[in-house]
Coordinates of C-alpha atoms in Angstrom, one line a residue:
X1 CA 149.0 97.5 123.3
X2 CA 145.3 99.0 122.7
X3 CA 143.4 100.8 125.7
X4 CA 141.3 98.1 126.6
X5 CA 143.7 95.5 127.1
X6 CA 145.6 97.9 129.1
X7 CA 142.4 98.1 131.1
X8 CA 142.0 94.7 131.9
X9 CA 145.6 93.9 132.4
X10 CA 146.6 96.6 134.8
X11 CA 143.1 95.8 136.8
X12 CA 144.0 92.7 137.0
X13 CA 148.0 93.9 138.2
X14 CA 146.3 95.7 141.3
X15 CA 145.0 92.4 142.7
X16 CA 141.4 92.1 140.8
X17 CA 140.4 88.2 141.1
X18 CA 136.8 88.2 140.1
X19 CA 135.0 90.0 137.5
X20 CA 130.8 90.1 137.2
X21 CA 128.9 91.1 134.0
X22 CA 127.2 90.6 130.7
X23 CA 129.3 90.7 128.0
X24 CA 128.3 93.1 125.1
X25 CA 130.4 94.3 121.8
X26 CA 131.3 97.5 124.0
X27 CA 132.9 96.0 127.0
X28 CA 134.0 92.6 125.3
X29 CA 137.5 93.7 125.0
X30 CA 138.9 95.3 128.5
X31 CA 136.8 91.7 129.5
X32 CA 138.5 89.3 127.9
X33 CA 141.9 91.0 128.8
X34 CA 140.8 90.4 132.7
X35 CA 140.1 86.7 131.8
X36 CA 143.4 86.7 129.7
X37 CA 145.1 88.1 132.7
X38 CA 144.0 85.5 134.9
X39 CA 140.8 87.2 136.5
X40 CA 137.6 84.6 136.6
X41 CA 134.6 86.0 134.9
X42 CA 131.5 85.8 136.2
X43 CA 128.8 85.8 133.6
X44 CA 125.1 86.6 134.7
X45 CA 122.2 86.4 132.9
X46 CA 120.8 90.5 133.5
X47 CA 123.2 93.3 134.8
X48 CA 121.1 93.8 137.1
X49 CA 122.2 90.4 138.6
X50 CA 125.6 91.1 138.1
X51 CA 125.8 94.1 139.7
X52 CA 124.2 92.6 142.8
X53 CA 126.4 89.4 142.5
X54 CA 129.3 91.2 142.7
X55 CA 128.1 93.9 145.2
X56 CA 127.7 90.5 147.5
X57 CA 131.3 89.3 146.8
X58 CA 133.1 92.7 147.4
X59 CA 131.5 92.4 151.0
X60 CA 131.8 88.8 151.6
X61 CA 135.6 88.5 150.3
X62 CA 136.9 91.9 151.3
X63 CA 138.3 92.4 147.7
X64 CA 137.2 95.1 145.2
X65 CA 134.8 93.6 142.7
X66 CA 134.7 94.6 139.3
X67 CA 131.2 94.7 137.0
X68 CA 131.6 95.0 133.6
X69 CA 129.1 96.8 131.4
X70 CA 127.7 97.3 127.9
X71 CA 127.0 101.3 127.4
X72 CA 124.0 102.7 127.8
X73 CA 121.5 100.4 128.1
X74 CA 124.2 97.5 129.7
X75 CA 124.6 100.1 132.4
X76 CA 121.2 101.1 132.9
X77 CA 119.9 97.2 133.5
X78 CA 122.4 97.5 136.5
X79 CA 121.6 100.7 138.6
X80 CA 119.6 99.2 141.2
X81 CA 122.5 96.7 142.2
X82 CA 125.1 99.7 141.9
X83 CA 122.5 102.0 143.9
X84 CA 122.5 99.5 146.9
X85 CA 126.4 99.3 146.7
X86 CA 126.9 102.9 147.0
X87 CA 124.3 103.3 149.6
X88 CA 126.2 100.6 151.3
X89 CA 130.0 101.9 150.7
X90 CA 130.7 98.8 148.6
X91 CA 134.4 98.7 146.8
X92 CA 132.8 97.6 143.2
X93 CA 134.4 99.1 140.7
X94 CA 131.9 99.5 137.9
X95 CA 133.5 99.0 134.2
X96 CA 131.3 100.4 131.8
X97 CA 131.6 101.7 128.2
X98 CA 130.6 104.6 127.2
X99 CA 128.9 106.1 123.6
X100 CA 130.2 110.2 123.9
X101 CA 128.7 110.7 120.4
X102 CA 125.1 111.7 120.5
X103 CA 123.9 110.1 117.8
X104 CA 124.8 106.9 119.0
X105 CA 121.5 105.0 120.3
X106 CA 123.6 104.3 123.5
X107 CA 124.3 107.3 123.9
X108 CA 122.6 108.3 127.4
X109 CA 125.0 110.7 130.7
X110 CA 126.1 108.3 132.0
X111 CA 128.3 109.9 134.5
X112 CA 125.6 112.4 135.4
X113 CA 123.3 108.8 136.2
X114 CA 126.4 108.0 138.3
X115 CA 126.9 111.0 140.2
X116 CA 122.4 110.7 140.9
X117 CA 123.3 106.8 142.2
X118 CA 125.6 108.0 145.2
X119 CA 128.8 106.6 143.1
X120 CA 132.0 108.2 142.4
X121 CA 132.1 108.8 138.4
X122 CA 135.4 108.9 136.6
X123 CA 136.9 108.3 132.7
X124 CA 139.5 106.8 130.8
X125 CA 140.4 110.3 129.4
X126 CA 142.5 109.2 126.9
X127 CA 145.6 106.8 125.9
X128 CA 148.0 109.2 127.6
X129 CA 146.0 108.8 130.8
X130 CA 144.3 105.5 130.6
X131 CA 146.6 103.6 132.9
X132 CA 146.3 106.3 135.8
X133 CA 142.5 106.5 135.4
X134 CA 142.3 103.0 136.1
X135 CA 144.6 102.6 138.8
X136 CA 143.3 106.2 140.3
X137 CA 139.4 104.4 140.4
X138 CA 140.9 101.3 141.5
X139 CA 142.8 103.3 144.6
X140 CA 139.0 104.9 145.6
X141 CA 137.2 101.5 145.2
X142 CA 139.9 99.7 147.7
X143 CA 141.1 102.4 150.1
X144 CA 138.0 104.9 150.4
X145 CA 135.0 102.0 150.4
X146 CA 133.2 103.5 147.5
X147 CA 131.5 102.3 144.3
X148 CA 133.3 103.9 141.7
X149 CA 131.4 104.6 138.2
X150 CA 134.8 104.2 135.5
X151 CA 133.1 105.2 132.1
X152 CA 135.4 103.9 129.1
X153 CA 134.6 105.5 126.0
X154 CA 134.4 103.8 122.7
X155 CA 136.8 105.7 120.6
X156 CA 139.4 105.6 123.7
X157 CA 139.4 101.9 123.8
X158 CA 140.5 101.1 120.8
X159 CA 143.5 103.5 120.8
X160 CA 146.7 102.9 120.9
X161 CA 148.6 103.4 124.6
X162 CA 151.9 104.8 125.1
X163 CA 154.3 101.8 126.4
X164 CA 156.8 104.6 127.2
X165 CA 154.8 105.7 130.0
X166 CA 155.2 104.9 133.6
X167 CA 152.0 104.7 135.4
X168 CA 151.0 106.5 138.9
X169 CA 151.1 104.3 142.1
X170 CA 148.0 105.1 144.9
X171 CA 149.0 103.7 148.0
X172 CA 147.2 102.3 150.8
X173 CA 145.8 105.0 153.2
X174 CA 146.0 104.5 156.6
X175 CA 142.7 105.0 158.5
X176 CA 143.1 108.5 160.9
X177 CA 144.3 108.3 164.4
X178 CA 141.9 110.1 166.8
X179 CA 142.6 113.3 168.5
X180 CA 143.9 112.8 172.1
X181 CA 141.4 115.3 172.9
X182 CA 138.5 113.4 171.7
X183 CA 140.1 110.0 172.9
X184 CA 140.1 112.0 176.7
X185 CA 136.6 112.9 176.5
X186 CA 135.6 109.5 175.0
X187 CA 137.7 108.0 178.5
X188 CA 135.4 110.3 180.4
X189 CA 132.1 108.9 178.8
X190 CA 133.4 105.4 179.6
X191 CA 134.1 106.1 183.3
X192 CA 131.0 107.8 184.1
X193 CA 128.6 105.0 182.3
X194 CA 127.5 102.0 184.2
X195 CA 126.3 100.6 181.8
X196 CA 127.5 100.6 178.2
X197 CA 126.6 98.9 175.1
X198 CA 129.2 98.9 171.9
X199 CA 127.6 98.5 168.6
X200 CA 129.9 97.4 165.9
X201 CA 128.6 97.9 162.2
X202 CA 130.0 97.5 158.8
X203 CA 133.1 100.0 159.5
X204 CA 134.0 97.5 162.1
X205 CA 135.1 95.0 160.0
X206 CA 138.4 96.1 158.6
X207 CA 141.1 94.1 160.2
X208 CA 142.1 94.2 163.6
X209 CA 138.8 96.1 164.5
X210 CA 137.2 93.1 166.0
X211 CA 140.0 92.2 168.7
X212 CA 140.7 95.8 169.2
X213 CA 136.5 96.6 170.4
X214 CA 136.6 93.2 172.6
X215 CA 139.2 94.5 174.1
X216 CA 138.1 97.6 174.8
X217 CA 134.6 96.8 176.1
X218 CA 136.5 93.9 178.4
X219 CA 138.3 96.8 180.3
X220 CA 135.1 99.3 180.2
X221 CA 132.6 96.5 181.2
X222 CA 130.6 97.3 178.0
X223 CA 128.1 94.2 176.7
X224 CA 129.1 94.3 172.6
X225 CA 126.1 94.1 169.8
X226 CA 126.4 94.5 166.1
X227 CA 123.9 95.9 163.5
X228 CA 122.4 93.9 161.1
X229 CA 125.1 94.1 158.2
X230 CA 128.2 93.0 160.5
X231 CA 126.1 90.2 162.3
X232 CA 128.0 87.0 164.0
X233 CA 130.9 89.2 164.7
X234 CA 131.0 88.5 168.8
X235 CA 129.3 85.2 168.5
X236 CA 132.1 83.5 170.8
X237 CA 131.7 86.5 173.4
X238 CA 130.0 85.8 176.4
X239 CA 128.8 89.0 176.3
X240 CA 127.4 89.7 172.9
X241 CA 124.0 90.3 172.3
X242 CA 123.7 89.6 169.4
X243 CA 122.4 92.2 166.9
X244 CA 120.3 95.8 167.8
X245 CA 117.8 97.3 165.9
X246 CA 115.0 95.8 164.5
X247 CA 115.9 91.8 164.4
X248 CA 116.6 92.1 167.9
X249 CA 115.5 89.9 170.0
X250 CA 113.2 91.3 173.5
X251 CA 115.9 90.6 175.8
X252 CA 118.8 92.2 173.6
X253 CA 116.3 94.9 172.8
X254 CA 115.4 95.7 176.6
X255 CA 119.2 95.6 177.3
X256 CA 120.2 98.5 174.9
X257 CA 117.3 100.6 176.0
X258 CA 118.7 100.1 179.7
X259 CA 122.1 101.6 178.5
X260 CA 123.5 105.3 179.6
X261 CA 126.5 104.7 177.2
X262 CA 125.8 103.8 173.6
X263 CA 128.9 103.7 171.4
X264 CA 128.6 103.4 167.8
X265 CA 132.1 102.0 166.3
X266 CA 131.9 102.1 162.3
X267 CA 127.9 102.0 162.7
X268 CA 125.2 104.5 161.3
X269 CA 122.8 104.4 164.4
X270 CA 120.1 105.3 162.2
X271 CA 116.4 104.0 162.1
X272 CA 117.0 100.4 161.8
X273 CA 119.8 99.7 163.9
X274 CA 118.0 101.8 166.5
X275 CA 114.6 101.4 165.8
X276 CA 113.5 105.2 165.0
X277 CA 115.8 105.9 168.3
X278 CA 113.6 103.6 170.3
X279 CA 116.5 101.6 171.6
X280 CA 118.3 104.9 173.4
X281 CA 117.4 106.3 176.3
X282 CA 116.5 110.0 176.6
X283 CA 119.4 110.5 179.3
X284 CA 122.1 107.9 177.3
X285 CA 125.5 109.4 175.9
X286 CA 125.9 108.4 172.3
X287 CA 129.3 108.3 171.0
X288 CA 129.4 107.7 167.3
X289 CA 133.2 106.7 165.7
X290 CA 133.8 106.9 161.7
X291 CA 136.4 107.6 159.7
X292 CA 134.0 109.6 157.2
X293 CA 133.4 112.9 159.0
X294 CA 129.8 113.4 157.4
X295 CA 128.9 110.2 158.8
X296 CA 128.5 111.5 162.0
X297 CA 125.7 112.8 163.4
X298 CA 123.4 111.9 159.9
X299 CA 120.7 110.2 161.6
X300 CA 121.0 111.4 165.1
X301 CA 122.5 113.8 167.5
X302 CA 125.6 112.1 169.3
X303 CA 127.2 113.2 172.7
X304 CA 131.0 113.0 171.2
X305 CA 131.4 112.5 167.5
X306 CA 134.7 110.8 167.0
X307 CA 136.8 111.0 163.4
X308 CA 138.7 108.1 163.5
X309 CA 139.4 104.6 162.4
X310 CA 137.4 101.8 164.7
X311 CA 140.2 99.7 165.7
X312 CA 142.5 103.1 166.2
X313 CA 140.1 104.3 167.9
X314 CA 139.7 101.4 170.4
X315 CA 143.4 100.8 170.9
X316 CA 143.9 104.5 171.7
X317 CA 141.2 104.4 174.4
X318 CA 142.6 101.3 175.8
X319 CA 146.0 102.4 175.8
X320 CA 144.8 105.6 178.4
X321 CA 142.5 103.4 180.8
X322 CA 145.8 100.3 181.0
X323 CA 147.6 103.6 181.7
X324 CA 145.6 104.9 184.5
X325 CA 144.5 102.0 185.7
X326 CA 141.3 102.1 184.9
X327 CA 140.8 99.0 182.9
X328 CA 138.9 96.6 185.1
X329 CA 135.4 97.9 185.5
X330 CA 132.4 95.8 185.9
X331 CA 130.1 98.3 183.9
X332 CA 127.1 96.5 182.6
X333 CA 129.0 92.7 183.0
X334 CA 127.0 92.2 186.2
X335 CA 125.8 88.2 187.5
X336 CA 122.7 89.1 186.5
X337 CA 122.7 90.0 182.9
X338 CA 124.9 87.1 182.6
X339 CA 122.4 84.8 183.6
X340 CA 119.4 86.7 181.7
X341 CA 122.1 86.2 178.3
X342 CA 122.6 83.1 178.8
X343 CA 118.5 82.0 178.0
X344 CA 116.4 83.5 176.3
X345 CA 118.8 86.1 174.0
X346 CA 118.6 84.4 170.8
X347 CA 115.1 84.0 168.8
X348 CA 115.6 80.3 168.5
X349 CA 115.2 80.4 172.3
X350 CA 112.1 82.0 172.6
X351 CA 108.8 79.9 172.9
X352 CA 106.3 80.6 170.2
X353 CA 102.7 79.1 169.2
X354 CA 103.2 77.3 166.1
X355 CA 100.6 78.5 163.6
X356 CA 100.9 75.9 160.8
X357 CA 97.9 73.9 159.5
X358 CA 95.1 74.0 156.5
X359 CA 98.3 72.9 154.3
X360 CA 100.0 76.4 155.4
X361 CA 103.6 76.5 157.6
X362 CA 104.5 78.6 160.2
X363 CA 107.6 80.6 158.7
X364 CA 108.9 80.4 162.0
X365 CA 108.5 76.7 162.5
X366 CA 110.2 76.7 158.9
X367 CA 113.2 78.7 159.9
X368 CA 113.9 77.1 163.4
X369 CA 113.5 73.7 162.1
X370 CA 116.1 75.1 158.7
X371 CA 118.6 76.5 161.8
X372 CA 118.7 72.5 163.3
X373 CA 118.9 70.3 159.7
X374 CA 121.8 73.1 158.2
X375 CA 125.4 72.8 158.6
X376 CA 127.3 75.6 160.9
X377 CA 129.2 76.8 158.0
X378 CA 126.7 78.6 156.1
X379 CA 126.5 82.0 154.3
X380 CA 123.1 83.4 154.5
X381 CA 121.7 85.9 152.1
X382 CA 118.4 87.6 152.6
X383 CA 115.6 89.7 150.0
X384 CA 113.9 92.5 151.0
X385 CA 110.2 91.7 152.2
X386 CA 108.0 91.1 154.8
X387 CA 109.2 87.9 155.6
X388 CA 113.0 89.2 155.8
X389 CA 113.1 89.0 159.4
X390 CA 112.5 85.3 159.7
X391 CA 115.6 83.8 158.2
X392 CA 117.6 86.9 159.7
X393 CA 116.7 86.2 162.7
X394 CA 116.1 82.0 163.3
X395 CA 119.1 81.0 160.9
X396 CA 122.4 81.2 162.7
X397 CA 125.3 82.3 161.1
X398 CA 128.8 81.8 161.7
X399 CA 130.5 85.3 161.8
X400 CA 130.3 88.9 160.2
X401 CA 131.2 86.8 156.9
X402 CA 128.2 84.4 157.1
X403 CA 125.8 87.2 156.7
X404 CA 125.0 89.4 153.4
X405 CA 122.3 92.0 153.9
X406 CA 121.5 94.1 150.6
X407 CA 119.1 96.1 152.3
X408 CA 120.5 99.7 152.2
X409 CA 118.2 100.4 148.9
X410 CA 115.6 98.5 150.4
X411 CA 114.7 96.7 147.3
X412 CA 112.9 93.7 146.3
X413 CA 114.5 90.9 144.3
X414 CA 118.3 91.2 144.7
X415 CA 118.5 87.9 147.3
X416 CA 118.9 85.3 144.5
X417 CA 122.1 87.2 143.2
X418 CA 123.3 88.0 146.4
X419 CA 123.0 84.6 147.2
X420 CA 125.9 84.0 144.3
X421 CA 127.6 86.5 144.8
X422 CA 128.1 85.4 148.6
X423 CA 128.4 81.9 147.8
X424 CA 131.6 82.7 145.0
X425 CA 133.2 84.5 147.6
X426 CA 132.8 81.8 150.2
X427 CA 132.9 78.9 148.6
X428 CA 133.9 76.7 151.7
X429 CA 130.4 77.6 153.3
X430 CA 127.2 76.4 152.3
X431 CA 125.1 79.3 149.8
X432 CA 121.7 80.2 151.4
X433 CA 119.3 82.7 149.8
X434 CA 116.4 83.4 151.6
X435 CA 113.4 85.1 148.9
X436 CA 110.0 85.8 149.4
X437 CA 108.0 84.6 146.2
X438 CA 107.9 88.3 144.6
X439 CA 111.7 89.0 144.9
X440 CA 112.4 85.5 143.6
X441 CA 110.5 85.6 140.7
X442 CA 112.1 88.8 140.1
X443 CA 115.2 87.6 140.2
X444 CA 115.0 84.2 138.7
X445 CA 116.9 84.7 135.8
X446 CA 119.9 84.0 138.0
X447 CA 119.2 80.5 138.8
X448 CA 120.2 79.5 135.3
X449 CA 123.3 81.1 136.3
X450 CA 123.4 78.8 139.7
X451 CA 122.6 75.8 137.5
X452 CA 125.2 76.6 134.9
X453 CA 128.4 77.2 137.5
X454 CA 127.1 74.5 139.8
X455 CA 127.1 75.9 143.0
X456 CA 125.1 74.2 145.8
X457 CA 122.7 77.2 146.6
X458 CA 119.9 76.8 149.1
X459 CA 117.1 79.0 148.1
X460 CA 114.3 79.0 150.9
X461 CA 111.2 80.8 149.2
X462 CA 108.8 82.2 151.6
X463 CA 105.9 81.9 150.0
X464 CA 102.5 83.8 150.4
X465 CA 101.4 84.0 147.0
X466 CA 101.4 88.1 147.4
X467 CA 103.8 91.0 148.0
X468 CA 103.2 91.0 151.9
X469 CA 104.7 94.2 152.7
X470 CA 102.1 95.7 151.2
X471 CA 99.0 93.8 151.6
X472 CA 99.9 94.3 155.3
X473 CA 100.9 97.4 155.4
X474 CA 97.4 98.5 153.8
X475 CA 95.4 96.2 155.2
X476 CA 92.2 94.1 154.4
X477 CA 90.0 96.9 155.0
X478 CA 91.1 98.9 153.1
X479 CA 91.6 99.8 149.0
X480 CA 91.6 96.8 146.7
X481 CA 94.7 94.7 146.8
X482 CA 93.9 92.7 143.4
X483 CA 97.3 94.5 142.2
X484 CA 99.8 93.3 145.0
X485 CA 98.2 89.2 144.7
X486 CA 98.3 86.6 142.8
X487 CA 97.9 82.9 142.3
X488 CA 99.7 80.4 143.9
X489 CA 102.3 79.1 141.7
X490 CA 104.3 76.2 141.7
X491 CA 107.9 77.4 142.6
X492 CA 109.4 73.9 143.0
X493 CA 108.3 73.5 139.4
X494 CA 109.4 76.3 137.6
X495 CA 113.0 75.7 139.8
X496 CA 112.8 72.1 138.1
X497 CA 112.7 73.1 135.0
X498 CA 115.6 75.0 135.9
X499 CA 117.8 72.0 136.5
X500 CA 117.2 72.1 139.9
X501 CA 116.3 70.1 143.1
X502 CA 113.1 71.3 144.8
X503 CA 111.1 70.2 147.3
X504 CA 107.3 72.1 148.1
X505 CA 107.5 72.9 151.8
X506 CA 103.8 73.0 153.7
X507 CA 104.9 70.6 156.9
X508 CA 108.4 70.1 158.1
X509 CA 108.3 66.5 157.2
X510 CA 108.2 67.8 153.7
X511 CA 112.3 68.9 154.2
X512 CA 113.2 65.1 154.2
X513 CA 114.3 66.3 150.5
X514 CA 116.3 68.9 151.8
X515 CA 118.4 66.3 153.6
X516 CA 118.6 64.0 150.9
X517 CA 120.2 66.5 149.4
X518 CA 122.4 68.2 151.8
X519 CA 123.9 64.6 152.3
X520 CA 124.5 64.1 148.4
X521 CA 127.6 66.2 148.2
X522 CA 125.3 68.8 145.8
X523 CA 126.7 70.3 142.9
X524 CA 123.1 71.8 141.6
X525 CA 120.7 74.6 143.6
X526 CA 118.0 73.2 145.8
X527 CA 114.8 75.4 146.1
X528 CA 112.2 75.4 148.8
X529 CA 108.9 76.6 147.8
X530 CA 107.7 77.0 151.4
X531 CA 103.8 77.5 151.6
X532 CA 103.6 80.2 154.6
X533 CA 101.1 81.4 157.0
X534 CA 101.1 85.0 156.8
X535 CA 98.1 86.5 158.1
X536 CA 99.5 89.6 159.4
X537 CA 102.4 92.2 158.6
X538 CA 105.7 91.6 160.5
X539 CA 106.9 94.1 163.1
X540 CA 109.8 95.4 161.4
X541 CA 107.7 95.5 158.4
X542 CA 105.6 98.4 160.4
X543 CA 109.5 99.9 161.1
X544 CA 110.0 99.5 157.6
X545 CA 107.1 101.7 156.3
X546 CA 108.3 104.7 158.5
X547 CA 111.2 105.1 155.7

């Protein structure tokens, strides 16, 4: 057996089910021995698509996702979609060959680009080694949460492998137990704090986390929020509200900055989650709980940092307050923030003038009347933009698996391909992308690739005819803006001519398309081109432009 069909094969072994990529002569071989191996390949039209498509299905499925590159300038199209994994702790495992002879016109350092993205960078050393290499990236993709940069050079691929040799096994790690000391002084920060608030992020959703926080802030009388990336977790609590930082809504806002306990389980606390620290009070505790020790304390000071896995974490604090009786405290589950919960906590509940007219819609209107016509089970993606807080904040979403947030890199024009991404890796729930007009135009290469594998994507274009981050950000009086505006153009067209559905959006009569479709059993994309008003920047867009 040759290198690369060792590659594919014993990726495919450790539990791969889904490959992303565009298929060039260096990486055609290690792909076509995933496919051969049973793996489905994804392919995209740019890598830069595929990297964000399967960026989106590593956090939506909770498998490690593998990308698979040309060298040189196949991995180069991709390093925006493999910066925002890394940022974001992704387990991709990027599959790319590599030209290691200079003269080569490919030939580029590719693991020193790696190492500058945030990724881990390793090689297939050689045929002795190739096997372990593999299975050694695979192992820091799937029990570390990284994005893992596996070069694969030329020469090395087409080698012959050793059959005699018996390859390495990683096995699973188990996330670390807390101290008792720090579980005793965490106990003492629950006991003295009347009224705590647990935020969940994205290290809160490895299994058994969820039950084991609920059942923790049950006993400590803590209300439980989420930050943006693990949204819909607690949406069957009573006492969730709903998601802090800068999506959140004034009553879940107000309720955080009340709170003399703040616990961060698996969660960053940084600027966004707590709004450049606006959401914690100057006397508030902060407790902040990872398993990655330089996690703590990043973007804040914290009362008690905590190494340790969330749900160990939670289980071991419970454990001491059933002990000592101390599990049945009231804490910040009073009458009265029950009532104020139970109206007024979610956007959709909050009165607002309606601003449509002159051929223009409200993109709140838009949104709120989206969150009635939809089905429940829905996965919604969302682009980076000023209009990003709209369908993050009126469209509902079922739990921490209906919601994919590429925002870590901040960039513009990765929601189409998260949108597939999400949608192959939940295929039971209805695909929503949610663009402004710059990111999707972007992007739009990728709607081919929607068209071509028939999936039933919902891709709601804001539309303002500008990029409105910065238009608003600098404002009408001052420098030109000729560069960041343009024309209007006719999305619903151009997605047409595509070979899809599309509907142009400037009333909400205009959505009697939508429903049309939504009732054909669709097995094509459907793109709103959504004429907006958007006469002035978005709050979290002035959030945004702190960086």
């Amino acid at each position: 057996m040759l290198v690369h069909n060792a590659i594919g094969c014993t990726l495919v072994d450790l539990g791969v089910t889904t490959v992303f990529g565009v298929v060039g002569s260096g990486n055609f071989h290690f792909t076509n021995a995933m496919v051969e191996r049973g793996a489905r390949f994804i392919a995209a039209r740019h890598e830069g698509g595929a990297a964000t498509m399967a960026d989106a299905f590593a956090r939506m499925s909770g498998e490690v996702a593998v990308l698979s590159l040309h060298q040189g300038c196949g991995f180069t199209n991709a390093l925006t979609g493999i910066a925002e994994a890394a940022k974001s702790n992704t387990p991709m495992l990027v599959l790319t060959a590599e030209a290691t002879e200079p003269s080569s016109n490919f030939f580029i350092d590719q693991q020193g680009i790696g190492d500058g993205l945030g990724a881990v960078t390793m090689r297939v050393r050689s045929p002795k080694t190739a096997v372990d290499d593999v299975a050694r990236a695979f192992a820091m993709c799937r029990n570390h949460q990284r994005t893992v940069v596996l070069n694969v050079p030329l020469d090395v691929q087409d080698m012959e492998l050793d059959s005699s040799l018996t390859p390495r096994t990683f096995e699973r790690i188990s996330a670390p137990q807390p101290s008792p000391a720090d579980v005793a002084r965490f106990v003492e920060l629950l006991l003295a704090a009347e009224r705590p608030v647990f935020v969940a992020g994205r290290g809160s959703r490895a299994e058994g986390s969820k039950d084991a926080i609920r059942q923790l802030a049950e006993q400590s009388g803590a209300l439980v929020a989420t930050s943006a990336v693990s949204r819909g977790m607690f949406n069957d609590d009573p006492w969730s509200i709903d998601v802090s930082g800068g999506f959140s809504s004034p009553l879940t806002a107000e309720l955080i900055a009340q709170a003399d306990l703040i616990v961060g389980f698996g969660c960053a606390l940084n600027m966004w989650t707590m709004r450049h620290g606006k959401l914690i009070a100057d006397d508030a505790a902060v407790v902040q709980i990872d398993t990655d020790p330089a996690a703590i304390g990043m973007h804040r000071d914290v009362t008690l940092g905590l190494w340790g896995g969330v749900a160990e974490t939670a289980r071991a604090t419970s454990a001491w307050l059933e002990a000592h009786g101390r599990s049945h405290r009231e804490g910040y589950r009073t009458a009265d923030v029950k009532s104020r919960i139970g109206m007024g906590l979610r956007w959709n509940e909050i009165e607002f003038t309606d601003e449509s007219g002159e051929g223009l819609i409200d993109p709140r209107t838009l949104s709120a009347e989206l969150n009635k016509i939809l089905p429940t089970e829905r996965i919604v993606s969302v682009d980076s933009g000023n209009f990003l807080g709209y369908p993050s904040m009126y469209l509902d979403v079922p739990d921490e698996y209906g919601f994919c947030f590429t925002q870590a890199f901040q960039s513009v024009g990765l929601g189409l391909a998260t949108g597939l991404g999400a949608a192959i890796a939940q295929p039971h729930r209805l695909p929503i992308a949610a663009c402004g007009d710059g990111g999707f135009l972007m992007g739009i290469s990728e709607l081919e690739t929607a068209v071509r594998l028939k999936i039933p994507l919902l891709v709601i274009v804001y539309n303002d005819s500008m990029y409105g981050a910065e238009v608003h950000h600098f404002g009408t009086d001052g420098p030109p803006l000729d560069s960041v505006t343009f024309p209007d153009t006719d999305i619903a067209a151009i997605a047409r001519g595509y070979g899809c559905e599309a509907a142009t959006v400037r009333d909400v009569s205009d959505l009697s398309e939508l429903e049309s479709w939504l009732s054909s059993n669709p097995q094509h994309p459907f793109v709103i081109d959504a004429k907006i008003v958007s006469r002035e920047g978005s709050w979290w867009l002035q959030e945004a432009f702190g960086h």
